[in-house]
Structure formats: structure tokens, C-alpha cells
Coordinates of C-alpha atoms in Angstrom, one line a residue:
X418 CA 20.0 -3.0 -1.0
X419 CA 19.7 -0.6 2.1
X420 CA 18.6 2.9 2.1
X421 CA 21.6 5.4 2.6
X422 CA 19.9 8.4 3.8
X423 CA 17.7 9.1 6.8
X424 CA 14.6 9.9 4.9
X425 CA 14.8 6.9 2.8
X426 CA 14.8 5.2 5.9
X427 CA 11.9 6.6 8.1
X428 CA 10.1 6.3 4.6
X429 CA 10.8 2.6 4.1
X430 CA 9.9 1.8 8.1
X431 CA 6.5 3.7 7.2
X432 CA 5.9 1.6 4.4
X433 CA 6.6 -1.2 5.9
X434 CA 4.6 -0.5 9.0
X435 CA 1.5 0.5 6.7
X436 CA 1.5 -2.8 4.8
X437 CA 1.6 -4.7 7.7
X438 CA -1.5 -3.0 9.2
X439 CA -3.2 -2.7 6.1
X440 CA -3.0 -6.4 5.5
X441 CA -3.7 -7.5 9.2
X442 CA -7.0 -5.3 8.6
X443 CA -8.0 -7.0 5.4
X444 CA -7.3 -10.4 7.1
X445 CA -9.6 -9.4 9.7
X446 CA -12.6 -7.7 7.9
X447 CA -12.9 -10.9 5.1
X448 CA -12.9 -13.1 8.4
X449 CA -15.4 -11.3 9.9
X450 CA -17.8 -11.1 6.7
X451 CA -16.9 -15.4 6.4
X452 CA -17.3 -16.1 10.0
X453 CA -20.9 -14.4 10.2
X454 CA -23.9 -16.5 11.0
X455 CA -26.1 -17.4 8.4
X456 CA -29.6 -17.7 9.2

């Protein structure tokens, strides 16, 4: 399954590169909130 047309293409790179950031900043924020210091 590959997209046949330009646009489906860019739009399938865009929603790739969006997940990938999108999870990378979710990773980082819930290890920030975990890693803080409790006093």
C-alpha cells in the first residue's frame, strides 16, 4: 500500500513526521514530571 499521488504523499510524510514529534514530546514531558525531586 503506497500513496500514488503527490499530495497523498507530502500528506503521509507530514503525518508521519507529526507523530514522531508528538510522541518524542509526550516521552519527554511524563519523564520530566517522573524524574522531579520530591521533597
Amino acid at each position: 500500500m503506497n500513496p500514488t499521488c503527490l499530495y497523498s504523499n507530502i500528506l503521509v510524510t507530514i503525518q508521519a513526521l507529526l507523530g514522531t514529534v508528538g510522541m518524542a514530546l509526550m516521552t519527554g514531558l511524563a519523564f520530566a514530571k517522573f524524574s522531579l525531586v520530591q521533597e
